[in-house]
Coordinates of C-alpha atoms and ligand atoms in Angstrom, one line a residue:
M1 CA -35.1 57.4 17.1
S2 CA -38.9 56.9 17.9
D3 CA -39.5 55.2 21.3
L4 CA -40.4 52.0 19.6
A5 CA -37.4 51.7 17.3
T6 CA -35.3 52.5 20.3
L7 CA -37.0 49.7 22.3
L8 CA -36.7 47.2 19.4
V9 CA -32.7 47.8 19.0
E10 CA -32.0 48.1 22.7
T11 CA -33.7 44.7 23.4
A12 CA -32.4 42.8 20.3
H13 CA -30.2 39.6 20.9
H14 CA -27.9 40.8 18.3
W15 CA -25.3 43.5 18.6
E16 CA -25.9 46.7 16.6
L17 CA -22.8 49.0 16.0
L18 CA -23.1 52.3 14.0
E19 CA -19.7 54.0 13.1
D20 CA -18.8 57.0 11.3
L21 CA -16.2 56.9 8.3
D22 CA -13.5 57.6 10.8
G23 CA -14.3 54.4 12.6
T24 CA -15.6 56.1 15.7
V25 CA -18.6 54.5 17.3
V26 CA -21.6 56.7 17.5
Y27 CA -24.0 54.0 18.6
C28 CA -23.4 50.6 20.4
S29 CA -26.4 48.6 21.4
P30 CA -26.7 46.9 25.0
A31 CA -26.3 43.5 23.5
C32 CA -22.7 43.9 23.3
R33 CA -22.6 43.2 27.0
E34 CA -24.1 39.7 26.4
I35 CA -21.9 38.9 23.7
T36 CA -18.4 40.6 24.6
G37 CA -18.8 41.1 28.4
F38 CA -18.0 44.7 27.8
D39 CA -20.4 47.6 28.4
P40 CA -21.5 49.8 25.6
A41 CA -19.5 52.6 27.1
H42 CA -16.3 50.5 26.4
F43 CA -17.1 51.1 22.7
Q44 CA -19.0 54.2 22.5
G45 CA -17.2 57.3 21.3
R46 CA -14.1 55.3 20.7
A47 CA -12.5 54.3 17.4
D48 CA -12.0 50.7 15.9
A49 CA -14.4 48.7 17.9
L50 CA -13.9 45.3 16.5
G51 CA -10.3 45.7 15.8
R52 CA -9.8 46.3 19.6
I53 CA -11.5 43.0 20.6
A54 CA -10.5 40.7 17.5
H55 CA -8.6 37.7 18.2
P56 CA -4.9 38.0 16.9
G57 CA -5.9 35.4 14.1
S58 CA -8.8 37.6 12.9
R59 CA -7.3 41.0 13.3
T60 CA -6.1 41.4 9.6
L61 CA -9.4 40.1 8.3
V62 CA -11.2 42.9 10.4
S63 CA -9.0 45.7 9.3
D64 CA -9.3 44.6 5.6
F65 CA -13.0 44.3 6.1
T66 CA -13.7 47.6 7.6
R67 CA -11.5 49.5 5.2
E68 CA -13.3 47.9 2.2
M69 CA -16.6 48.7 3.7
R70 CA -15.7 52.3 4.4
G71 CA -14.9 52.7 0.5
A72 CA -17.9 50.9 -0.5
A73 CA -20.9 52.3 -2.4
P74 CA -24.0 53.1 -0.1
G75 CA -26.3 50.1 0.0
V76 CA -23.7 47.3 -0.5
R77 CA -23.7 44.6 2.0
R78 CA -20.9 42.3 3.3
C79 CA -20.4 39.7 5.9
L80 CA -17.6 38.6 7.9
E81 CA -17.0 35.8 10.5
L82 CA -14.5 36.8 13.0
C83 CA -13.1 35.5 16.3
I84 CA -13.2 37.9 19.3
Q85 CA -11.7 37.8 22.7
V86 CA -14.1 38.5 25.4
Q87 CA -13.7 40.4 28.6
D88 CA -13.2 37.1 30.7
G89 CA -10.4 36.1 28.4
G90 CA -12.4 33.5 26.4
V91 CA -13.1 33.5 22.7
R92 CA -16.2 33.8 20.6
W93 CA -17.1 33.6 16.9
L94 CA -19.4 36.5 15.5
R95 CA -20.9 37.0 12.1
C96 CA -20.9 40.5 11.3
H97 CA -23.2 41.9 8.6
S98 CA -22.2 45.3 7.4
R99 CA -23.5 48.1 5.1
L100 CA -22.9 51.6 4.3
I101 CA -25.9 53.9 5.1
T102 CA -27.0 57.5 4.9
G103 CA -27.9 59.3 8.2
P104 CA -30.5 61.9 8.8
D105 CA -27.6 64.3 8.6
G106 CA -26.8 63.2 5.2
A107 CA -23.4 61.8 6.5
S108 CA -22.3 58.1 5.8
Y109 CA -22.1 55.7 8.5
L110 CA -21.1 51.9 8.7
R111 CA -23.8 49.9 10.2
S112 CA -23.0 46.6 11.5
T113 CA -25.1 43.8 13.1
L114 CA -23.2 41.1 14.9
R115 CA -24.4 37.7 16.0
D116 CA -22.8 35.1 18.3
I117 CA -22.3 32.0 16.2
S118 CA -20.0 30.3 18.6
S119 CA -22.0 27.1 19.1
R120 CA -22.5 26.7 15.4
K121 CA -18.5 27.3 14.9
A122 CA -17.7 24.8 17.5
L123 CA -19.9 22.2 15.7
D124 CA -18.2 23.0 12.5
L125 CA -14.8 22.8 13.9
E126 CA -15.7 19.4 15.4
M127 CA -16.8 18.2 12.0
E128 CA -13.8 19.8 10.4
L129 CA -11.6 17.9 12.9
S130 CA -13.6 14.5 12.2
R131 CA -13.2 15.1 8.5
L132 CA -9.6 15.5 8.9
S133 CA -8.8 12.8 11.9
D134 CA -8.6 9.0 11.8
P135 CA -11.1 7.8 14.4
L136 CA -9.0 4.7 15.4
T137 CA -5.7 6.4 16.0
R138 CA -6.9 9.9 16.7
L139 CA -4.0 11.0 14.2
Y140 CA -4.6 13.2 11.2
N141 CA -6.1 11.3 8.1
R142 CA -5.1 11.3 4.4
A143 CA -7.2 14.2 3.6
F144 CA -5.3 16.2 6.2
C145 CA -2.1 15.0 5.0
L146 CA -2.9 16.0 1.4
E147 CA -4.0 19.3 2.5
S148 CA -0.9 20.0 4.5
I149 CA 1.2 18.8 1.4
Q150 CA -0.7 21.3 -0.6
R151 CA 0.1 24.2 1.8
L152 CA 3.7 23.3 1.5
L153 CA 3.8 23.1 -2.0
D154 CA 2.0 26.4 -2.2
R155 CA 5.1 27.9 -0.6
G156 CA 7.0 26.8 -3.7
S157 CA 10.6 27.3 -3.7
L158 CA 10.5 28.5 0.0
A159 CA 9.6 25.2 1.0
E160 CA 13.0 23.7 1.3
D161 CA 13.2 22.4 4.8
F162 CA 10.6 19.7 4.7
A163 CA 10.2 16.1 4.5
V164 CA 7.5 13.6 3.9
V165 CA 8.0 10.1 5.4
A166 CA 5.8 7.3 4.5
L167 CA 5.9 4.4 7.2
D168 CA 4.5 0.9 7.1
I169 CA 4.5 -2.1 9.3
D170 CA 4.2 -5.5 7.6
R171 CA 2.1 -7.8 9.8
L172 CA -1.2 -6.3 9.8
K173 CA -2.9 -8.6 7.6
K174 CA -1.4 -11.7 9.2
V175 CA -2.6 -10.3 12.7
N176 CA -6.1 -9.7 11.4
E177 CA -6.4 -13.1 9.7
T178 CA -4.7 -15.2 12.7
L179 CA -5.6 -13.2 15.9
G180 CA -8.7 -11.2 14.5
P181 CA -9.5 -7.6 13.6
T182 CA -9.5 -6.4 17.2
Y183 CA -5.8 -7.3 17.6
G184 CA -5.2 -5.8 14.2
D185 CA -6.8 -2.5 15.5
D186 CA -4.6 -2.7 18.7
L187 CA -1.4 -3.2 16.6
V188 CA -2.3 -0.1 14.5
R189 CA -3.2 1.9 17.5
I190 CA 0.1 1.2 19.3
A191 CA 2.0 1.8 16.0
A192 CA 0.3 5.1 15.9
E193 CA 1.2 5.9 19.6
R194 CA 4.7 5.1 18.9
I195 CA 5.1 7.4 15.9
A196 CA 3.2 10.2 17.7
S197 CA 5.5 9.8 20.7
A198 CA 8.4 10.9 18.4
V199 CA 6.7 13.7 16.7
T200 CA 7.1 17.3 17.9
A201 CA 5.3 20.4 16.6
P202 CA 5.0 21.8 13.9
D203 CA 5.6 18.2 12.6
V204 CA 2.5 16.3 12.1
A205 CA 1.6 12.3 11.9
C206 CA -1.2 11.1 9.9
R207 CA -2.5 7.7 9.2
L208 CA -3.0 7.2 5.3
S209 CA -4.4 3.8 5.1
G210 CA -4.5 0.3 7.1
D211 CA -1.0 0.0 8.5
G212 CA 0.4 3.0 6.2
F213 CA 1.4 6.4 8.3
A214 CA 3.1 9.5 7.2
V215 CA 4.7 12.1 9.0
I216 CA 5.2 15.6 7.6
M217 CA 8.4 17.3 9.0
Q218 CA 9.3 21.0 8.8
G219 CA 12.1 23.4 9.9
K220 CA 14.9 20.6 10.2
T221 CA 17.9 19.9 8.6
P222 CA 18.1 16.7 6.4
R223 CA 20.2 15.2 9.0
E224 CA 17.6 15.8 11.8
M225 CA 15.0 14.4 9.4
M226 CA 16.9 11.2 8.9
A227 CA 17.8 10.8 12.5
F228 CA 14.0 11.1 13.3
V229 CA 13.2 8.3 10.6
H230 CA 15.6 6.0 12.2
K231 CA 14.4 6.6 15.7
V232 CA 10.6 5.8 14.6
L233 CA 11.9 2.8 12.8
S234 CA 13.6 1.5 16.0
L235 CA 10.5 2.4 18.0
L236 CA 8.3 0.2 15.7
D237 CA 10.9 -2.6 15.5
R238 CA 10.3 -3.4 19.2
P239 CA 7.7 -6.2 20.1
F240 CA 4.0 -5.3 20.1
I241 CA 2.1 -6.9 23.1
L242 CA -1.5 -7.3 21.9
R243 CA -3.6 -8.6 24.9
G244 CA -0.9 -10.8 25.9
H245 CA 0.3 -12.0 22.4
E246 CA 3.7 -10.7 21.3
V247 CA 4.0 -9.7 17.7
N248 CA 6.9 -8.3 16.0
V249 CA 6.9 -6.4 13.0
T250 CA 9.2 -5.3 10.2
P251 CA 8.8 -1.4 9.7
S252 CA 9.8 0.4 6.6
A253 CA 10.1 4.1 5.6
G254 CA 10.3 5.9 2.3
V255 CA 11.4 9.6 2.6
L256 CA 11.1 12.6 0.2
L257 CA 13.2 15.5 1.1
G258 CA 12.4 19.1 0.0
P259 CA 12.5 21.2 -2.2
A260 CA 9.9 19.5 -4.5
L261 CA 8.2 20.8 -7.3
Y262 CA 5.0 19.1 -7.6
D263 CA 1.5 20.4 -8.7
Q264 CA -0.4 18.1 -7.0
P265 CA 0.3 16.5 -3.3
E266 CA -1.0 13.3 -4.6
D267 CA 2.1 13.0 -7.0
L268 CA 4.5 13.8 -4.1
L269 CA 2.7 11.0 -1.9
R270 CA 3.1 8.8 -4.9
N271 CA 6.8 9.2 -5.1
V272 CA 7.2 8.6 -1.4
S273 CA 5.2 5.4 -1.8
I274 CA 7.8 4.3 -4.5
A275 CA 10.4 4.9 -2.1
L276 CA 8.7 2.9 0.7
R277 CA 7.9 0.2 -1.7
R278 CA 11.6 -0.2 -2.6
A279 CA 12.6 0.0 1.2
R280 CA 10.1 -2.9 1.7
E281 CA 11.4 -5.0 -1.0
S282 CA 15.2 -4.4 0.2
R283 CA 16.4 -7.0 2.6
N284 CA 18.9 -4.8 4.3
N285 CA 17.8 -1.2 4.1
R286 CA 14.6 -0.5 5.5
C287 CA 14.8 3.3 4.7
K288 CA 14.8 4.6 1.3
V289 CA 15.2 8.3 0.1
F290 CA 13.2 9.0 -2.8
H291 CA 15.4 9.8 -6.0
S292 CA 14.4 10.4 -9.4
R293 CA 16.2 7.1 -10.4
L294 CA 13.3 5.3 -8.4
F295 CA 10.9 7.3 -10.4
V296 CA 12.6 5.9 -13.6
D297 CA 12.0 2.5 -12.4
A298 CA 8.5 3.3 -11.7
S299 CA 8.0 4.7 -15.2
R300 CA 9.8 1.6 -16.5
Q301 CA 7.2 -0.5 -14.7
H302 CA 4.6 1.7 -16.3
E303 CA 5.9 1.0 -19.5
I304 CA 6.1 -2.8 -19.0
E305 CA 2.5 -2.7 -18.0
I306 CA 1.3 -1.0 -21.4
D307 CA 3.9 -3.5 -23.2
L308 CA 2.4 -6.5 -21.6
H309 CA -0.9 -6.3 -23.3
A310 CA 0.8 -5.6 -26.9
G311 CA 3.0 -8.7 -26.0
L312 CA 0.3 -11.0 -25.7
R313 CA -1.6 -9.7 -28.6
C314 CA 1.6 -10.0 -30.9
G315 CA 2.6 -13.2 -29.7
Q316 CA 5.9 -12.3 -27.9
F317 CA 5.4 -14.6 -24.9
F318 CA 6.7 -18.3 -25.0
L319 CA 7.4 -21.1 -22.9
A320 CA 10.5 -22.8 -21.7
Y321 CA 10.5 -26.3 -20.3
Q322 CA 12.4 -27.6 -17.6
P323 CA 12.3 -31.5 -16.8
I324 CA 11.8 -32.9 -13.3
V325 CA 13.5 -36.3 -13.2
C326 CA 13.3 -39.3 -10.7
L327 CA 16.5 -39.3 -8.8
E328 CA 16.7 -43.0 -8.7
T329 CA 16.3 -43.6 -12.4
N330 CA 16.8 -40.1 -14.1
T331 CA 13.8 -40.5 -16.1
V332 CA 11.4 -37.7 -16.6
T333 CA 8.5 -37.5 -14.2
S334 CA 7.3 -34.1 -15.1
I335 CA 7.9 -30.9 -17.1
E336 CA 7.7 -27.5 -15.7
A337 CA 6.6 -24.6 -18.0
L338 CA 8.5 -21.5 -17.4
L339 CA 7.2 -18.2 -19.0
R340 CA 9.6 -16.0 -21.2
W341 CA 9.0 -12.7 -22.9
N342 CA 10.7 -11.7 -26.0
H343 CA 10.3 -8.0 -25.7
P344 CA 10.9 -5.9 -28.8
R345 CA 13.3 -3.5 -27.0
H346 CA 14.5 -5.1 -24.0
G347 CA 15.4 -8.7 -25.6
L348 CA 14.6 -11.7 -23.7
M349 CA 13.0 -11.2 -20.2
Q350 CA 12.8 -13.5 -17.4
P351 CA 9.7 -13.8 -15.2
A352 CA 11.2 -11.9 -12.3
E353 CA 11.4 -8.8 -14.7
F354 CA 7.8 -8.7 -15.4
L355 CA 5.7 -10.9 -13.3
G356 CA 5.3 -8.6 -10.7
V357 CA 3.8 -5.7 -12.8
A358 CA 1.6 -8.4 -14.3
E359 CA 0.4 -9.4 -11.1
A360 CA -0.1 -6.1 -9.7
T361 CA -2.3 -4.8 -12.7
D362 CA -4.2 -8.4 -12.7
F363 CA -2.8 -8.8 -16.3
I364 CA -1.5 -12.1 -14.9
V365 CA -5.0 -13.5 -15.4
P366 CA -5.2 -13.5 -19.1
L367 CA -1.5 -14.1 -19.3
G368 CA -1.7 -16.9 -17.0
E369 CA -4.4 -18.4 -19.0
W370 CA -2.4 -18.1 -22.2
V371 CA 0.5 -20.3 -20.3
L372 CA -2.0 -22.9 -19.3
K373 CA -3.4 -23.1 -22.8
Q374 CA -0.1 -23.2 -24.5
A375 CA 1.5 -25.6 -21.9
C376 CA -1.6 -28.0 -22.2
H377 CA -1.4 -27.8 -26.0
D378 CA 2.5 -28.8 -26.0
M379 CA 1.8 -31.6 -23.6
V380 CA -0.7 -33.0 -25.7
E381 CA 1.6 -33.0 -28.7
T382 CA 4.4 -34.6 -26.4
L383 CA 1.9 -37.3 -25.5
V384 CA 0.9 -38.0 -29.0
Q385 CA 4.6 -38.5 -30.0
R386 CA 5.5 -40.3 -26.9
T387 CA 2.7 -42.8 -26.1
D388 CA 4.7 -44.3 -23.2
M389 CA 4.9 -41.1 -21.4
G390 CA 1.4 -41.3 -20.1
A391 CA 2.4 -40.7 -16.3
V392 CA 4.3 -37.5 -17.1
T393 CA 2.7 -34.3 -15.8
M394 CA 3.0 -30.8 -17.1
S395 CA 3.6 -28.4 -14.2
V396 CA 2.2 -24.8 -14.6
N397 CA 2.9 -22.0 -12.1
I398 CA -0.1 -20.3 -10.8
S399 CA 0.2 -16.9 -9.1
A400 CA -1.6 -15.4 -6.2
R401 CA -4.0 -13.3 -8.4
Q402 CA -4.8 -16.3 -10.6
L403 CA -5.8 -18.5 -7.5
A404 CA -7.9 -15.6 -6.0
H405 CA -9.7 -14.8 -9.2
H406 CA -13.2 -16.6 -9.0
S407 CA -12.6 -17.8 -12.7
I408 CA -9.6 -20.0 -12.0
C409 CA -11.5 -23.4 -11.9
N410 CA -13.5 -22.9 -14.9
T411 CA -10.5 -21.7 -16.8
V412 CA -8.6 -25.0 -16.0
A413 CA -11.8 -27.1 -16.8
R414 CA -12.2 -25.2 -20.2
V415 CA -8.4 -25.5 -21.3
L416 CA -8.5 -29.2 -20.4
R417 CA -11.5 -29.8 -22.4
Q418 CA -10.4 -27.6 -25.4
S419 CA -6.7 -29.3 -25.5
G420 CA -8.0 -32.7 -24.9
L421 CA -5.2 -33.1 -22.1
P422 CA -6.1 -35.7 -19.4
P423 CA -6.6 -33.8 -16.1
E424 CA -4.1 -36.2 -14.3
N425 CA -1.5 -35.1 -16.7
L426 CA -1.6 -31.4 -15.4
K427 CA -0.1 -30.4 -12.1
L428 CA -0.5 -26.7 -10.8
E429 CA 2.3 -25.2 -8.8
I430 CA 1.5 -22.6 -6.1
T431 CA 4.2 -21.1 -4.2
E432 CA 4.2 -21.6 -0.4
T433 CA 3.8 -18.0 0.4
V434 CA 0.9 -17.5 -2.0
A435 CA -0.9 -20.5 -0.5
M436 CA -0.5 -19.2 3.0
E437 CA -1.6 -15.7 2.2
N438 CA -5.3 -16.7 2.7
P439 CA -5.3 -20.4 3.8
V440 CA -8.9 -20.6 3.9
L441 CA -9.4 -19.4 0.4
T442 CA -6.6 -21.4 -0.8
A443 CA -7.9 -24.5 0.6
Q444 CA -11.2 -23.8 -1.1
R445 CA -9.7 -23.2 -4.4
L446 CA -7.2 -26.2 -4.4
H447 CA -10.4 -28.6 -3.5
A448 CA -12.3 -27.3 -6.5
I449 CA -9.4 -27.8 -8.8
K450 CA -8.5 -31.0 -7.3
A451 CA -12.0 -32.2 -8.0
L452 CA -11.3 -31.9 -11.6
G453 CA -8.6 -34.5 -11.3
V454 CA -5.6 -32.2 -11.6
K455 CA -2.6 -32.6 -9.4
I456 CA -1.2 -29.8 -7.1
S457 CA 2.3 -28.9 -5.9
I458 CA 3.3 -26.5 -3.3
D459 CA 6.4 -24.6 -4.9
D460 CA 9.5 -22.9 -3.2
F461 CA 8.6 -24.9 0.2
G462 CA 10.4 -23.8 3.2
T463 CA 10.3 -20.0 2.4
G464 CA 7.0 -19.3 3.9
Y465 CA 5.5 -20.1 7.4
S466 CA 3.3 -22.8 6.7
S467 CA 1.8 -24.8 9.5
L468 CA 1.3 -28.6 9.4
A469 CA -2.4 -28.0 10.0
S470 CA -2.8 -25.7 7.0
L471 CA -0.9 -28.1 4.8
Q472 CA -3.1 -31.0 5.8
N473 CA -6.0 -29.0 4.6
F474 CA -4.6 -28.5 1.2
P475 CA -5.3 -31.5 -1.3
I476 CA -1.6 -31.5 -2.5
D477 CA 0.3 -34.2 -4.3
T478 CA 3.9 -32.7 -4.2
L479 CA 6.2 -30.6 -2.1
K480 CA 9.0 -28.7 -3.9
V481 CA 11.9 -27.9 -1.6
D482 CA 13.1 -24.3 -2.5
K483 CA 16.4 -24.1 -4.4
S484 CA 17.9 -21.9 -1.6
F485 CA 18.1 -24.8 0.7
V486 CA 19.4 -27.2 -1.9
G487 CA 21.9 -24.7 -3.0
M488 CA 23.4 -24.4 0.5
M489 CA 23.0 -28.0 1.5
D490 CA 26.6 -29.0 0.9
S491 CA 28.1 -26.0 2.8
S492 CA 25.7 -25.8 5.8
T493 CA 24.7 -28.5 8.1
E494 CA 21.5 -26.2 9.2
Q495 CA 20.3 -26.1 5.5
R496 CA 20.8 -29.7 5.3
K497 CA 18.8 -30.4 8.3
I498 CA 16.1 -28.2 6.8
V499 CA 16.0 -30.4 3.7
R500 CA 16.0 -33.6 5.6
T501 CA 12.9 -32.3 7.6
I502 CA 11.2 -31.2 4.7
I503 CA 11.5 -34.5 3.1
A504 CA 10.5 -36.4 6.2
L505 CA 7.5 -34.0 6.6
A506 CA 6.6 -34.9 2.9
H507 CA 7.0 -38.5 3.4
S508 CA 4.8 -38.3 6.7
L509 CA 2.1 -36.7 4.6
N510 CA 2.4 -39.3 1.9
L511 CA 3.4 -36.6 -0.7
E512 CA 6.0 -36.7 -3.5
V513 CA 9.0 -34.5 -2.8
V514 CA 11.0 -32.6 -5.4
A515 CA 14.0 -30.7 -4.9
E516 CA 14.7 -27.6 -6.9
G517 CA 17.9 -25.9 -8.3
I518 CA 20.1 -29.2 -8.4
E519 CA 23.3 -28.0 -10.1
Q520 CA 26.1 -30.7 -8.7
Q521 CA 26.3 -34.4 -8.5
E522 CA 27.1 -34.1 -4.9
Q523 CA 23.7 -32.5 -4.1
W524 CA 22.1 -35.3 -6.4
S525 CA 23.6 -38.0 -4.4
M526 CA 22.9 -36.4 -1.0
L527 CA 19.3 -35.9 -1.9
K528 CA 19.0 -39.4 -2.9
M529 CA 20.5 -40.5 0.2
L530 CA 17.9 -38.2 2.1
D531 CA 15.2 -40.2 0.3
C532 CA 14.1 -37.5 -2.1
Q533 CA 12.2 -38.8 -5.0
S534 CA 12.6 -36.3 -7.8
G535 CA 14.7 -33.2 -8.6
Q536 CA 14.9 -30.5 -11.1
G537 CA 17.9 -28.2 -12.0
F538 CA 20.7 -27.4 -14.4
L539 CA 22.5 -30.5 -13.7
F540 CA 19.6 -32.3 -15.5
S541 CA 18.5 -29.6 -17.9
H542 CA 18.3 -25.9 -18.3
P543 CA 14.8 -24.6 -19.3
V544 CA 14.5 -25.6 -23.1
D545 CA 12.2 -25.0 -26.0
A546 CA 9.2 -27.7 -26.7
D547 CA 11.2 -29.7 -29.2
T548 CA 14.5 -29.9 -27.0
M549 CA 12.5 -31.0 -24.1
R550 CA 11.0 -33.7 -26.3
A551 CA 14.3 -34.9 -27.5
F552 CA 15.7 -34.9 -23.9
I553 CA 12.6 -37.2 -22.7
C554 CA 13.7 -39.7 -25.3
K555 CA 17.4 -39.6 -24.7
E556 CA 19.1 -42.3 -22.7
R557 CA 20.9 -40.6 -19.7
P558 CA 23.5 -41.7 -17.3
Q559 CA 22.5 -42.6 -13.9
L560 CA 23.9 -41.1 -10.6
R561 CA 27.8 -41.8 -10.2
Q562 CA 28.0 -43.4 -6.6
Ligands
C2E601 P1 9.8 -21.8 -9.9 O1 8.5 -22.1 -10.4 O2 10.5 -22.2 -8.7 O3 10.6 -22.2 -11.0 C1 12.1 -22.5 -11.0 C2 13.0 -21.4 -11.2 O4 14.2 -21.9 -10.8 C3 13.0 -21.1 -12.7 O5 13.4 -19.6 -12.9 C4 14.2 -21.9 -13.1 O6 14.8 -21.4 -14.5 C5 15.1 -21.8 -12.1 N1 16.0 -22.9 -11.9 C6 15.7 -24.1 -12.3 N2 16.9 -25.0 -12.2 C7 17.9 -24.2 -11.5 C8 19.1 -24.5 -11.0 O7 19.7 -25.5 -11.0 N3 19.8 -23.4 -10.5 C9 19.3 -22.1 -10.3 N4 19.8 -21.3 -9.7 N5 18.0 -21.8 -10.7 C10 17.3 -22.9 -11.4 P2 12.7 -18.7 -13.8 O8 12.2 -19.4 -15.1 O9 13.3 -17.5 -13.9 O10 11.2 -18.6 -12.9 C11 11.3 -17.9 -11.8 C12 9.8 -18.0 -11.2 O11 8.9 -17.3 -11.9 C13 9.4 -19.5 -11.1 O12 9.8 -20.0 -10.0 C14 8.0 -19.1 -10.8 O13 7.5 -18.9 -9.7 C15 7.5 -17.8 -11.6 N6 7.0 -18.3 -13.0 C16 7.8 -18.8 -14.2 N7 6.9 -19.0 -15.1 C17 5.7 -18.6 -14.7 C18 4.3 -18.5 -15.1 O14 4.0 -19.0 -16.3 N8 3.2 -18.1 -14.3 C19 3.5 -17.7 -13.1 N9 2.5 -17.4 -12.4 N10 4.9 -17.8 -12.6 C20 5.7 -18.1 -13.4
MG602 MG1 7.5 -23.6 -10.2
MG603 MG1 10.3 -23.0 -7.1

C-alpha cells in the first residue's frame, strides 16, 4: 500500500476488514477500536472476526452472510445489518458492505467496510415501537396485535397452545359524555393497567380501539387461559375511581382457543369479536368462547343483511297494528305500527330477529322510511272510513340510527305531505335507551320533529337511566311504561312501586301515560287505580292487519269489570 493509501485507510471513520477465504483476518483497520472497543490485534490473524463479536440474535445472520460471500463471484456486493457486543458489554449496530476482491497475489479476499449505525437504529426502533404501541395506555396497538397473530398463524398446526382474548368495558361512551374525555382517558388507562398487571411474558396485552383490548397468550393449558380471563374480568369489575368519581363498568370477554387455521389475522380477530359481542349480549355469561356455531349465527346475520334489501324491493315487509286504548272507556286512542317480515325461507319474522342487523347496517333508514309511509297511508285510509276518529294517532317506532340520521325531519315532513296525514295524527315512539344515548342530539332532533306538529312518545320507559332534567328537555307527549314492569306488577310490590312512580312522574310533567303489555284484567284494574290513562296489550288486541284493526276500532267493547 502506498503511504497515502495507508493513511486514508488508517484514519477512516469506518472499519476496514480484509479476510482470506478461510475467514482469517489479514488486515484490520484501527477504526475497530472506536467501534468495538477492541484493538486491531484482537482480530488480526484470527478467524471469524464478526462471528466472534456478533450479538446472539445476529450470529446466524453473520455466518450465513459470510458463507454466501465466500462463494460469491468476484465483484458481487452484499450488505448486512448486524448487532454486535462491544468490549464494555454494550451493543452496537453495524452496517457491513462486503465484496469479493482479487489481491495483488492473485488470491481472493473478502473485503468488508463496517459503519456504526447505532443512533439511526435506535431511532428506527423508537419509531417501530411507536408504530406498534398505543400512546394513551403504552400497551401494544392493533397493528402489533395483528402482526403477533400472524406470527402464530405462520407456525400453522404447531400453534396449539395459544389463545386470543378480546375484552371490553361498557361505560366509556357514557363517561366521555357525562364526565368528559379526560375521565374517559383515565378509565381506559386504568383498565389497561389492570389488564397488564395480570399478563406475564410471553403473553402480551394490546389496545385495539376505544375500550377494546386483546391479550395474546401462549404456552398455557386451556384451563390456565380461562382462569386468566376470569381473573381479568374480576379485576375490571372493581370500581374505577376517576378523579374522585366512582364509576362501575361491566366487562365482557370473547375467547378463541388454538389451534386455529386462518389465513388472515383479521379473520381470527373477527371471530373473537363475535364471541365478545355474544358475551356482551348475554345477561348472565360475560365470557364466551368462540365456537363455529357463533360463526353460523354471524353468517346468518350476513344472509339477513343481503335478504333485507331484496325483501324491501319485493314487498316482503308488512305492518301489524296494535291498538292503544283509554283504560277508562276502552276506546281506541292510538294505533301502533309494528313491522313484520314475510321471509321467503324463514317464514314470518318478528322485529327482534332482523332489526338489529338492519340497525347495524343502516338499512333501518330506508326500511324505517317505508314503515312511516305505509303507516301514514293506512292511517289516512282509516280516517277516511271513520271520520269520528280524528283524535286517534298512528304511532310509529323510530330507531337510534333513524333518529341520528340528518334526514329524519325532512323524511317525516315529506311523508306527511305526500300521504296527506295531518301531523297531529302521527306520533313517533323513541325508546328511552335510544333517547338517552345522546341526550343533546335527541333533544335537538325531537324539537325539530315536534315543530312539524307531530307528537312524541318515549317507549319502554323505566329500562334506561333517564334523568328528570333530560326528560324535561325533550318535547314529549307520552310515556310508555315498559311491559316488563306491568308483567310483574301483580307479583312484585317493587315493580308496582316503579309503575306508580312512573305514572306520578308522567302526571307531574303533564304527560299522557300508556302501560304496555297488559295481558290480564287484574293488571287493567290495578293500572286504572294508579291513574294510568291508556294501555296496550294482548288483553285488548294482539297486533293485527289493517282491516282487522279498523273493525276493532268500530266494535263496541266491554268496559272493565270492577
Ligand atoms: P315496542 O315498540 O315496545 O312494541 C311493543 C311490543 O310488545 C311488540 O312486539 C308487541 O307485539 C309486544 N306486545 C304488545 N302487547 C303485548 C302483551 O300484552 N304482552 C307481550 N308479552 N308483548 C306484547 P314486537 O312487534 O315484536 O316489536 C318489538 C319491538 O320492535 C318494538 O317494541 C319496537 O321497539 C321494535 N319495532 C317494531 N316495529 C318497528 C319499526 O317499524 N321500526 C322500529 N325502529 N322498531 C320497531
Ligand atoms: Mg313502540
Ligand atoms: Mg315498548
